[in-house]
Amino acid sequence: STKVRGSDEHHYSMTLSQMYSRRLPDSWVAIRFVLFDEDGEQLLDLRTEIRGQSLRNTMVNGRSTNLLP
């Protein structure tokens, strides 16, 4: 019974977020991370493009954001 509960909790936590990525033609990688609360309401929609330690075109909940100066 403990194993079932543990696997249920793992599945539950996995359904609270989604992450997508795809490589762009110029070697950058586009990433989208979406986070939901337990009722399925979207809390965060983060989109950015990353290459190495650089970010560009970062959007948080539909608004352009500069994460670093």
JSON list of N, CA and C in Angstrom, two decimals:
[
{"chain": "A", "resi": 1, "resn": "SER", "atom": "N", "xyz": [0.83, -1.21, 0.00]},
{"chain": "A", "resi": 1, "resn": "SER", "atom": "CA", "xyz": [0.00, 0.00, 0.00]},
{"chain": "A", "resi": 1, "resn": "SER", "atom": "C", "xyz": [0.86, 1.25, 0.00]},
{"chain": "A", "resi": 2, "resn": "THR", "atom": "N", "xyz": [2.00, 1.21, 0.69]},
{"chain": "A", "resi": 2, "resn": "THR", "atom": "CA", "xyz": [2.90, 2.37, 0.70]},
{"chain": "A", "resi": 2, "resn": "THR", "atom": "C", "xyz": [3.44, 2.64, -0.70]},
{"chain": "A", "resi": 3, "resn": "LYS", "atom": "N", "xyz": [3.78, 1.57, -1.43]},
{"chain": "A", "resi": 3, "resn": "LYS", "atom": "CA", "xyz": [4.31, 1.73, -2.78]},
{"chain": "A", "resi": 3, "resn": "LYS", "atom": "C", "xyz": [3.27, 2.39, -3.70]},
{"chain": "A", "resi": 4, "resn": "VAL", "atom": "N", "xyz": [2.03, 1.98, -3.56]},
{"chain": "A", "resi": 4, "resn": "VAL", "atom": "CA", "xyz": [0.97, 2.57, -4.39]},
{"chain": "A", "resi": 4, "resn": "VAL", "atom": "C", "xyz": [0.83, 4.05, -4.08]},
{"chain": "A", "resi": 5, "resn": "ARG", "atom": "N", "xyz": [0.83, 4.39, -2.79]},
{"chain": "A", "resi": 5, "resn": "ARG", "atom": "CA", "xyz": [0.73, 5.80, -2.42]},
{"chain": "A", "resi": 5, "resn": "ARG", "atom": "C", "xyz": [1.91, 6.59, -2.98]},
{"chain": "A", "resi": 6, "resn": "GLY", "atom": "N", "xyz": [3.10, 6.03, -2.86]},
{"chain": "A", "resi": 6, "resn": "GLY", "atom": "CA", "xyz": [4.29, 6.71, -3.37]},
{"chain": "A", "resi": 6, "resn": "GLY", "atom": "C", "xyz": [4.21, 6.94, -4.86]},
{"chain": "A", "resi": 7, "resn": "SER", "atom": "N", "xyz": [3.77, 5.92, -5.61]},
{"chain": "A", "resi": 7, "resn": "SER", "atom": "CA", "xyz": [3.67, 6.09, -7.05]},
{"chain": "A", "resi": 7, "resn": "SER", "atom": "C", "xyz": [2.56, 7.08, -7.41]},
{"chain": "A", "resi": 8, "resn": "ASP", "atom": "N", "xyz": [1.47, 7.09, -6.65]},
{"chain": "A", "resi": 8, "resn": "ASP", "atom": "CA", "xyz": [0.41, 8.07, -6.88]},
{"chain": "A", "resi": 8, "resn": "ASP", "atom": "C", "xyz": [0.94, 9.48, -6.67]},
{"chain": "A", "resi": 9, "resn": "GLU", "atom": "N", "xyz": [1.72, 9.70, -5.62]},
{"chain": "A", "resi": 9, "resn": "GLU", "atom": "CA", "xyz": [2.29, 11.02, -5.35]},
{"chain": "A", "resi": 9, "resn": "GLU", "atom": "C", "xyz": [3.23, 11.43, -6.48]},
{"chain": "A", "resi": 10, "resn": "HIS", "atom": "N", "xyz": [4.02, 10.49, -6.97]},
{"chain": "A", "resi": 10, "resn": "HIS", "atom": "CA", "xyz": [4.94, 10.80, -8.06]},
{"chain": "A", "resi": 10, "resn": "HIS", "atom": "C", "xyz": [4.15, 11.20, -9.31]},
{"chain": "A", "resi": 11, "resn": "HIS", "atom": "N", "xyz": [3.13, 10.43, -9.64]},
{"chain": "A", "resi": 11, "resn": "HIS", "atom": "CA", "xyz": [2.30, 10.76, -10.80]},
{"chain": "A", "resi": 11, "resn": "HIS", "atom": "C", "xyz": [1.63, 12.12, -10.61]},
{"chain": "A", "resi": 12, "resn": "TYR", "atom": "N", "xyz": [1.14, 12.38, -9.41]},
{"chain": "A", "resi": 12, "resn": "TYR", "atom": "CA", "xyz": [0.49, 13.65, -9.09]},
{"chain": "A", "resi": 12, "resn": "TYR", "atom": "C", "xyz": [1.44, 14.81, -9.33]},
{"chain": "A", "resi": 13, "resn": "SER", "atom": "N", "xyz": [2.67, 14.70, -8.85]},
{"chain": "A", "resi": 13, "resn": "SER", "atom": "CA", "xyz": [3.62, 15.80, -9.02]},
{"chain": "A", "resi": 13, "resn": "SER", "atom": "C", "xyz": [3.98, 15.98, -10.49]},
{"chain": "A", "resi": 14, "resn": "MET", "atom": "N", "xyz": [4.00, 14.91, -11.25]},
{"chain": "A", "resi": 14, "resn": "MET", "atom": "CA", "xyz": [4.34, 15.00, -12.67]},
{"chain": "A", "resi": 14, "resn": "MET", "atom": "C", "xyz": [3.24, 15.72, -13.46]},
{"chain": "A", "resi": 15, "resn": "THR", "atom": "N", "xyz": [2.00, 15.64, -13.01]},
{"chain": "A", "resi": 15, "resn": "THR", "atom": "CA", "xyz": [0.92, 16.26, -13.76]},
{"chain": "A", "resi": 15, "resn": "THR", "atom": "C", "xyz": [0.79, 17.76, -13.48]},
{"chain": "A", "resi": 16, "resn": "LEU", "atom": "N", "xyz": [1.59, 18.29, -12.54]},
{"chain": "A", "resi": 16, "resn": "LEU", "atom": "CA", "xyz": [1.48, 19.70, -12.18]},
{"chain": "A", "resi": 16, "resn": "LEU", "atom": "C", "xyz": [2.35, 20.61, -13.04]},
{"chain": "A", "resi": 17, "resn": "SER", "atom": "N", "xyz": [3.16, 20.03, -13.92]},
{"chain": "A", "resi": 17, "resn": "SER", "atom": "CA", "xyz": [3.99, 20.86, -14.78]},
{"chain": "A", "resi": 17, "resn": "SER", "atom": "C", "xyz": [4.20, 20.17, -16.13]},
{"chain": "A", "resi": 18, "resn": "GLN", "atom": "N", "xyz": [4.52, 20.98, -17.12]},
{"chain": "A", "resi": 18, "resn": "GLN", "atom": "CA", "xyz": [4.84, 20.46, -18.45]},
{"chain": "A", "resi": 18, "resn": "GLN", "atom": "C", "xyz": [6.04, 21.25, -18.96]},
{"chain": "A", "resi": 19, "resn": "MET", "atom": "N", "xyz": [6.94, 20.56, -19.66]},
{"chain": "A", "resi": 19, "resn": "MET", "atom": "CA", "xyz": [8.10, 21.24, -20.23]},
{"chain": "A", "resi": 19, "resn": "MET", "atom": "C", "xyz": [8.28, 20.77, -21.67]},
{"chain": "A", "resi": 20, "resn": "TYR", "atom": "N", "xyz": [8.53, 21.73, -22.54]},
{"chain": "A", "resi": 20, "resn": "TYR", "atom": "CA", "xyz": [8.73, 21.45, -23.95]},
{"chain": "A", "resi": 20, "resn": "TYR", "atom": "C", "xyz": [10.04, 22.10, -24.39]},
{"chain": "A", "resi": 21, "resn": "SER", "atom": "N", "xyz": [10.72, 21.49, -25.34]},
{"chain": "A", "resi": 21, "resn": "SER", "atom": "CA", "xyz": [11.92, 22.12, -25.88]},
{"chain": "A", "resi": 21, "resn": "SER", "atom": "C", "xyz": [12.08, 21.72, -27.34]},
{"chain": "A", "resi": 22, "resn": "ARG", "atom": "N", "xyz": [12.75, 22.59, -28.09]},
{"chain": "A", "resi": 22, "resn": "ARG", "atom": "CA", "xyz": [13.09, 22.26, -29.48]},
{"chain": "A", "resi": 22, "resn": "ARG", "atom": "C", "xyz": [14.31, 23.07, -29.88]},
{"chain": "A", "resi": 23, "resn": "ARG", "atom": "N", "xyz": [15.17, 22.44, -30.67]},
{"chain": "A", "resi": 23, "resn": "ARG", "atom": "CA", "xyz": [16.37, 23.12, -31.15]},
{"chain": "A", "resi": 23, "resn": "ARG", "atom": "C", "xyz": [16.00, 24.02, -32.32]},
{"chain": "A", "resi": 24, "resn": "LEU", "atom": "N", "xyz": [16.52, 25.24, -32.28]},
{"chain": "A", "resi": 24, "resn": "LEU", "atom": "CA", "xyz": [16.28, 26.21, -33.35]},
{"chain": "A", "resi": 24, "resn": "LEU", "atom": "C", "xyz": [17.40, 26.12, -34.38]},
{"chain": "A", "resi": 25, "resn": "PRO", "atom": "N", "xyz": [17.18, 26.61, -35.60]},
{"chain": "A", "resi": 25, "resn": "PRO", "atom": "CA", "xyz": [18.19, 26.51, -36.65]},
{"chain": "A", "resi": 25, "resn": "PRO", "atom": "C", "xyz": [19.53, 27.18, -36.30]},
{"chain": "A", "resi": 26, "resn": "ASP", "atom": "N", "xyz": [19.52, 28.20, -35.43]},
{"chain": "A", "resi": 26, "resn": "ASP", "atom": "CA", "xyz": [20.76, 28.92, -35.10]},
{"chain": "A", "resi": 26, "resn": "ASP", "atom": "C", "xyz": [21.43, 28.38, -33.82]},
{"chain": "A", "resi": 27, "resn": "SER", "atom": "N", "xyz": [21.18, 27.12, -33.47]},
{"chain": "A", "resi": 27, "resn": "SER", "atom": "CA", "xyz": [21.79, 26.42, -32.33]},
{"chain": "A", "resi": 27, "resn": "SER", "atom": "C", "xyz": [21.24, 26.82, -30.96]},
{"chain": "A", "resi": 28, "resn": "TRP", "atom": "N", "xyz": [20.29, 27.73, -30.89]},
{"chain": "A", "resi": 28, "resn": "TRP", "atom": "CA", "xyz": [19.63, 28.03, -29.63]},
{"chain": "A", "resi": 28, "resn": "TRP", "atom": "C", "xyz": [18.57, 26.95, -29.39]},
{"chain": "A", "resi": 29, "resn": "VAL", "atom": "N", "xyz": [18.13, 26.81, -28.14]},
{"chain": "A", "resi": 29, "resn": "VAL", "atom": "CA", "xyz": [17.07, 25.85, -27.80]},
{"chain": "A", "resi": 29, "resn": "VAL", "atom": "C", "xyz": [15.91, 26.64, -27.20]},
{"chain": "A", "resi": 30, "resn": "ALA", "atom": "N", "xyz": [14.73, 26.49, -27.78]},
{"chain": "A", "resi": 30, "resn": "ALA", "atom": "CA", "xyz": [13.52, 27.12, -27.26]},
{"chain": "A", "resi": 30, "resn": "ALA", "atom": "C", "xyz": [12.94, 26.22, -26.18]},
{"chain": "A", "resi": 31, "resn": "ILE", "atom": "N", "xyz": [12.63, 26.82, -25.02]},
{"chain": "A", "resi": 31, "resn": "ILE", "atom": "CA", "xyz": [12.10, 26.08, -23.88]},
{"chain": "A", "resi": 31, "resn": "ILE", "atom": "C", "xyz": [10.80, 26.72, -23.42]},
{"chain": "A", "resi": 32, "resn": "ARG", "atom": "N", "xyz": [9.84, 25.90, -23.07]},
{"chain": "A", "resi": 32, "resn": "ARG", "atom": "CA", "xyz": [8.60, 26.38, -22.45]},
{"chain": "A", "resi": 32, "resn": "ARG", "atom": "C", "xyz": [8.32, 25.51, -21.24]},
{"chain": "A", "resi": 33, "resn": "PHE", "atom": "N", "xyz": [8.10, 26.15, -20.09]},
{"chain": "A", "resi": 33, "resn": "PHE", "atom": "CA", "xyz": [7.78, 25.45, -18.85]},
{"chain": "A", "resi": 33, "resn": "PHE", "atom": "C", "xyz": [6.47, 26.02, -18.33]},
{"chain": "A", "resi": 34, "resn": "VAL", "atom": "N", "xyz": [5.50, 25.15, -18.08]},
{"chain": "A", "resi": 34, "resn": "VAL", "atom": "CA", "xyz": [4.18, 25.57, -17.59]},
{"chain": "A", "resi": 34, "resn": "VAL", "atom": "C", "xyz": [3.92, 24.86, -16.26]},
{"chain": "A", "resi": 35, "resn": "LEU", "atom": "N", "xyz": [3.54, 25.64, -15.24]},
{"chain": "A", "resi": 35, "resn": "LEU", "atom": "CA", "xyz": [3.30, 25.11, -13.89]},
{"chain": "A", "resi": 35, "resn": "LEU", "atom": "C", "xyz": [1.84, 25.33, -13.51]},
{"chain": "A", "resi": 36, "resn": "PHE", "atom": "N", "xyz": [1.21, 24.30, -12.93]},
{"chain": "A", "resi": 36, "resn": "PHE", "atom": "CA", "xyz": [-0.19, 24.35, -12.54]},
{"chain": "A", "resi": 36, "resn": "PHE", "atom": "C", "xyz": [-0.33, 24.09, -11.05]},
{"chain": "A", "resi": 37, "resn": "ASP", "atom": "N", "xyz": [-1.41, 24.61, -10.42]},
{"chain": "A", "resi": 37, "resn": "ASP", "atom": "CA", "xyz": [-1.71, 24.24, -9.03]},
{"chain": "A", "resi": 37, "resn": "ASP", "atom": "C", "xyz": [-2.53, 22.94, -9.04]},
{"chain": "A", "resi": 38, "resn": "GLU", "atom": "N", "xyz": [-2.88, 22.46, -7.85]},
{"chain": "A", "resi": 38, "resn": "GLU", "atom": "CA", "xyz": [-3.57, 21.17, -7.74]},
{"chain": "A", "resi": 38, "resn": "GLU", "atom": "C", "xyz": [-4.96, 21.17, -8.36]},
{"chain": "A", "resi": 39, "resn": "ASP", "atom": "N", "xyz": [-5.54, 22.34, -8.62]},
{"chain": "A", "resi": 39, "resn": "ASP", "atom": "CA", "xyz": [-6.85, 22.43, -9.26]},
{"chain": "A", "resi": 39, "resn": "ASP", "atom": "C", "xyz": [-6.75, 22.56, -10.78]},
{"chain": "A", "resi": 40, "resn": "GLY", "atom": "N", "xyz": [-5.52, 22.55, -11.29]},
{"chain": "A", "resi": 40, "resn": "GLY", "atom": "CA", "xyz": [-5.32, 22.66, -12.73]},
{"chain": "A", "resi": 40, "resn": "GLY", "atom": "C", "xyz": [-5.20, 24.08, -13.24]},
{"chain": "A", "resi": 41, "resn": "GLU", "atom": "N", "xyz": [-5.22, 25.06, -12.34]},
{"chain": "A", "resi": 41, "resn": "GLU", "atom": "CA", "xyz": [-5.08, 26.46, -12.76]},
{"chain": "A", "resi": 41, "resn": "GLU", "atom": "C", "xyz": [-3.61, 26.74, -13.08]},
{"chain": "A", "resi": 42, "resn": "GLN", "atom": "N", "xyz": [-3.38, 27.40, -14.20]},
{"chain": "A", "resi": 42, "resn": "GLN", "atom": "CA", "xyz": [-2.01, 27.71, -14.61]},
{"chain": "A", "resi": 42, "resn": "GLN", "atom": "C", "xyz": [-1.44, 28.82, -13.73]},
{"chain": "A", "resi": 43, "resn": "LEU", "atom": "N", "xyz": [-0.28, 28.55, -13.13]},
{"chain": "A", "resi": 43, "resn": "LEU", "atom": "CA", "xyz": [0.39, 29.53, -12.27]},
{"chain": "A", "resi": 43, "resn": "LEU", "atom": "C", "xyz": [1.52, 30.25, -12.99]},
{"chain": "A", "resi": 44, "resn": "LEU", "atom": "N", "xyz": [2.21, 29.54, -13.88]},
{"chain": "A", "resi": 44, "resn": "LEU", "atom": "CA", "xyz": [3.39, 30.09, -14.54]},
{"chain": "A", "resi": 44, "resn": "LEU", "atom": "C", "xyz": [3.48, 29.56, -15.95]},
{"chain": "A", "resi": 45, "resn": "ASP", "atom": "N", "xyz": [3.79, 30.45, -16.88]},
{"chain": "A", "resi": 45, "resn": "ASP", "atom": "CA", "xyz": [4.09, 30.07, -18.26]},
{"chain": "A", "resi": 45, "resn": "ASP", "atom": "C", "xyz": [5.39, 30.78, -18.62]},
{"chain": "A", "resi": 46, "resn": "LEU", "atom": "N", "xyz": [6.48, 30.04, -18.60]},
{"chain": "A", "resi": 46, "resn": "LEU", "atom": "CA", "xyz": [7.81, 30.59, -18.85]},
{"chain": "A", "resi": 46, "resn": "LEU", "atom": "C", "xyz": [8.29, 30.11, -20.21]},
{"chain": "A", "resi": 47, "resn": "ARG", "atom": "N", "xyz": [8.64, 31.05, -21.07]},
{"chain": "A", "resi": 47, "resn": "ARG", "atom": "CA", "xyz": [9.20, 30.73, -22.40]},
{"chain": "A", "resi": 47, "resn": "ARG", "atom": "C", "xyz": [10.52, 31.47, -22.54]},
{"chain": "A", "resi": 48, "resn": "THR", "atom": "N", "xyz": [11.52, 30.78, -23.02]},
{"chain": "A", "resi": 48, "resn": "THR", "atom": "CA", "xyz": [12.80, 31.43, -23.26]},
{"chain": "A", "resi": 48, "resn": "THR", "atom": "C", "xyz": [13.58, 30.64, -24.30]},
{"chain": "A", "resi": 49, "resn": "GLU", "atom": "N", "xyz": [14.64, 31.23, -24.78]},
{"chain": "A", "resi": 49, "resn": "GLU", "atom": "CA", "xyz": [15.57, 30.55, -25.67]},
{"chain": "A", "resi": 49, "resn": "GLU", "atom": "C", "xyz": [16.92, 30.59, -24.99]},
{"chain": "A", "resi": 50, "resn": "ILE", "atom": "N", "xyz": [17.63, 29.46, -25.02]},
{"chain": "A", "resi": 50, "resn": "ILE", "atom": "CA", "xyz": [18.88, 29.34, -24.27]},
{"chain": "A", "resi": 50, "resn": "ILE", "atom": "C", "xyz": [19.98, 28.76, -25.16]},
{"chain": "A", "resi": 51, "resn": "ARG", "atom": "N", "xyz": [21.19, 29.28, -24.95]},
{"chain": "A", "resi": 51, "resn": "ARG", "atom": "CA", "xyz": [22.39, 28.71, -25.59]},
{"chain": "A", "resi": 51, "resn": "ARG", "atom": "C", "xyz": [23.53, 28.94, -24.61]},
{"chain": "A", "resi": 52, "resn": "GLY", "atom": "N", "xyz": [24.11, 27.86, -24.11]},
{"chain": "A", "resi": 52, "resn": "GLY", "atom": "CA", "xyz": [25.14, 27.98, -23.07]},
{"chain": "A", "resi": 52, "resn": "GLY", "atom": "C", "xyz": [24.52, 28.61, -21.84]},
{"chain": "A", "resi": 53, "resn": "GLN", "atom": "N", "xyz": [25.09, 29.74, -21.40]},
{"chain": "A", "resi": 53, "resn": "GLN", "atom": "CA", "xyz": [24.56, 30.45, -20.24]},
{"chain": "A", "resi": 53, "resn": "GLN", "atom": "C", "xyz": [23.77, 31.69, -20.63]},
{"chain": "A", "resi": 54, "resn": "SER", "atom": "N", "xyz": [23.48, 31.85, -21.91]},
{"chain": "A", "resi": 54, "resn": "SER", "atom": "CA", "xyz": [22.77, 33.04, -22.40]},
{"chain": "A", "resi": 54, "resn": "SER", "atom": "C", "xyz": [21.29, 32.74, -22.62]},
{"chain": "A", "resi": 55, "resn": "LEU", "atom": "N", "xyz": [20.45, 33.72, -22.29]},
{"chain": "A", "resi": 55, "resn": "LEU", "atom": "CA", "xyz": [19.01, 33.64, -22.53]},
{"chain": "A", "resi": 55, "resn": "LEU", "atom": "C", "xyz": [18.59, 34.77, -23.45]},
{"chain": "A", "resi": 56, "resn": "ARG", "atom": "N", "xyz": [17.56, 34.54, -24.24]},
{"chain": "A", "resi": 56, "resn": "ARG", "atom": "CA", "xyz": [16.98, 35.60, -25.06]},
{"chain": "A", "resi": 56, "resn": "ARG", "atom": "C", "xyz": [15.49, 35.33, -25.22]},
{"chain": "A", "resi": 57, "resn": "ASN", "atom": "N", "xyz": [14.76, 36.37, -25.61]},
{"chain": "A", "resi": 57, "resn": "ASN", "atom": "CA", "xyz": [13.31, 36.25, -25.86]},
{"chain": "A", "resi": 57, "resn": "ASN", "atom": "C", "xyz": [12.58, 35.59, -24.69]},
{"chain": "A", "resi": 58, "resn": "THR", "atom": "N", "xyz": [12.86, 36.05, -23.48]},
{"chain": "A", "resi": 58, "resn": "THR", "atom": "CA", "xyz": [12.25, 35.46, -22.28]},
{"chain": "A", "resi": 58, "resn": "THR", "atom": "C", "xyz": [10.90, 36.11, -21.99]},
{"chain": "A", "resi": 59, "resn": "MET", "atom": "N", "xyz": [9.89, 35.27, -21.84]},
{"chain": "A", "resi": 59, "resn": "MET", "atom": "CA", "xyz": [8.53, 35.73, -21.54]},
{"chain": "A", "resi": 59, "resn": "MET", "atom": "C", "xyz": [8.04, 34.98, -20.30]},
{"chain": "A", "resi": 60, "resn": "VAL", "atom": "N", "xyz": [7.47, 35.72, -19.34]},
{"chain": "A", "resi": 60, "resn": "VAL", "atom": "CA", "xyz": [6.87, 35.12, -18.15]},
{"chain": "A", "resi": 60, "resn": "VAL", "atom": "C", "xyz": [5.40, 35.53, -18.13]},
{"chain": "A", "resi": 61, "resn": "ASN", "atom": "N", "xyz": [4.52, 34.56, -18.21]},
{"chain": "A", "resi": 61, "resn": "ASN", "atom": "CA", "xyz": [3.07, 34.80, -18.24]},
{"chain": "A", "resi": 61, "resn": "ASN", "atom": "C", "xyz": [2.68, 35.84, -19.29]},
{"chain": "A", "resi": 62, "resn": "GLY", "atom": "N", "xyz": [3.31, 35.73, -20.47]},
{"chain": "A", "resi": 62, "resn": "GLY", "atom": "CA", "xyz": [2.96, 36.58, -21.59]},
{"chain": "A", "resi": 62, "resn": "GLY", "atom": "C", "xyz": [3.63, 37.94, -21.63]},
{"chain": "A", "resi": 63, "resn": "ARG", "atom": "N", "xyz": [4.52, 38.22, -20.66]},
{"chain": "A", "resi": 63, "resn": "ARG", "atom": "CA", "xyz": [5.20, 39.52, -20.63]},
{"chain": "A", "resi": 63, "resn": "ARG", "atom": "C", "xyz": [6.70, 39.34, -20.81]},
{"chain": "A", "resi": 64, "resn": "SER", "atom": "N", "xyz": [7.28, 40.20, -21.63]},
{"chain": "A", "resi": 64, "resn": "SER", "atom": "CA", "xyz": [8.72, 40.16, -21.85]},
{"chain": "A", "resi": 64, "resn": "SER", "atom": "C", "xyz": [9.46, 40.47, -20.55]},
{"chain": "A", "resi": 65, "resn": "THR", "atom": "N", "xyz": [10.51, 39.72, -20.26]},
{"chain": "A", "resi": 65, "resn": "THR", "atom": "CA", "xyz": [11.22, 39.84, -19.00]},
{"chain": "A", "resi": 65, "resn": "THR", "atom": "C", "xyz": [12.72, 39.75, -19.23]},
{"chain": "A", "resi": 66, "resn": "ASN", "atom": "N", "xyz": [13.48, 40.63, -18.59]},
{"chain": "A", "resi": 66, "resn": "ASN", "atom": "CA", "xyz": [14.93, 40.50, -18.58]},
{"chain": "A", "resi": 66, "resn": "ASN", "atom": "C", "xyz": [15.33, 39.89, -17.25]},
{"chain": "A", "resi": 67, "resn": "LEU", "atom": "N", "xyz": [15.85, 38.66, -17.27]},
{"chain": "A", "resi": 67, "resn": "LEU", "atom": "CA", "xyz": [16.21, 37.99, -16.03]},
{"chain": "A", "resi": 67, "resn": "LEU", "atom": "C", "xyz": [17.55, 38.47, -15.50]},
{"chain": "A", "resi": 68, "resn": "LEU", "atom": "N", "xyz": [18.44, 38.87, -16.39]},
{"chain": "A", "resi": 68, "resn": "LEU", "atom": "CA", "xyz": [19.76, 39.37, -15.99]},
{"chain": "A", "resi": 68, "resn": "LEU", "atom": "C", "xyz": [19.99, 40.74, -16.61]},
{"chain": "A", "resi": 69, "resn": "PRO", "atom": "N", "xyz": [20.71, 41.62, -15.90]},
{"chain": "A", "resi": 69, "resn": "PRO", "atom": "CA", "xyz": [20.97, 42.96, -16.46]},
{"chain": "A", "resi": 69, "resn": "PRO", "atom": "C", "xyz": [21.86, 42.91, -17.69]}
]
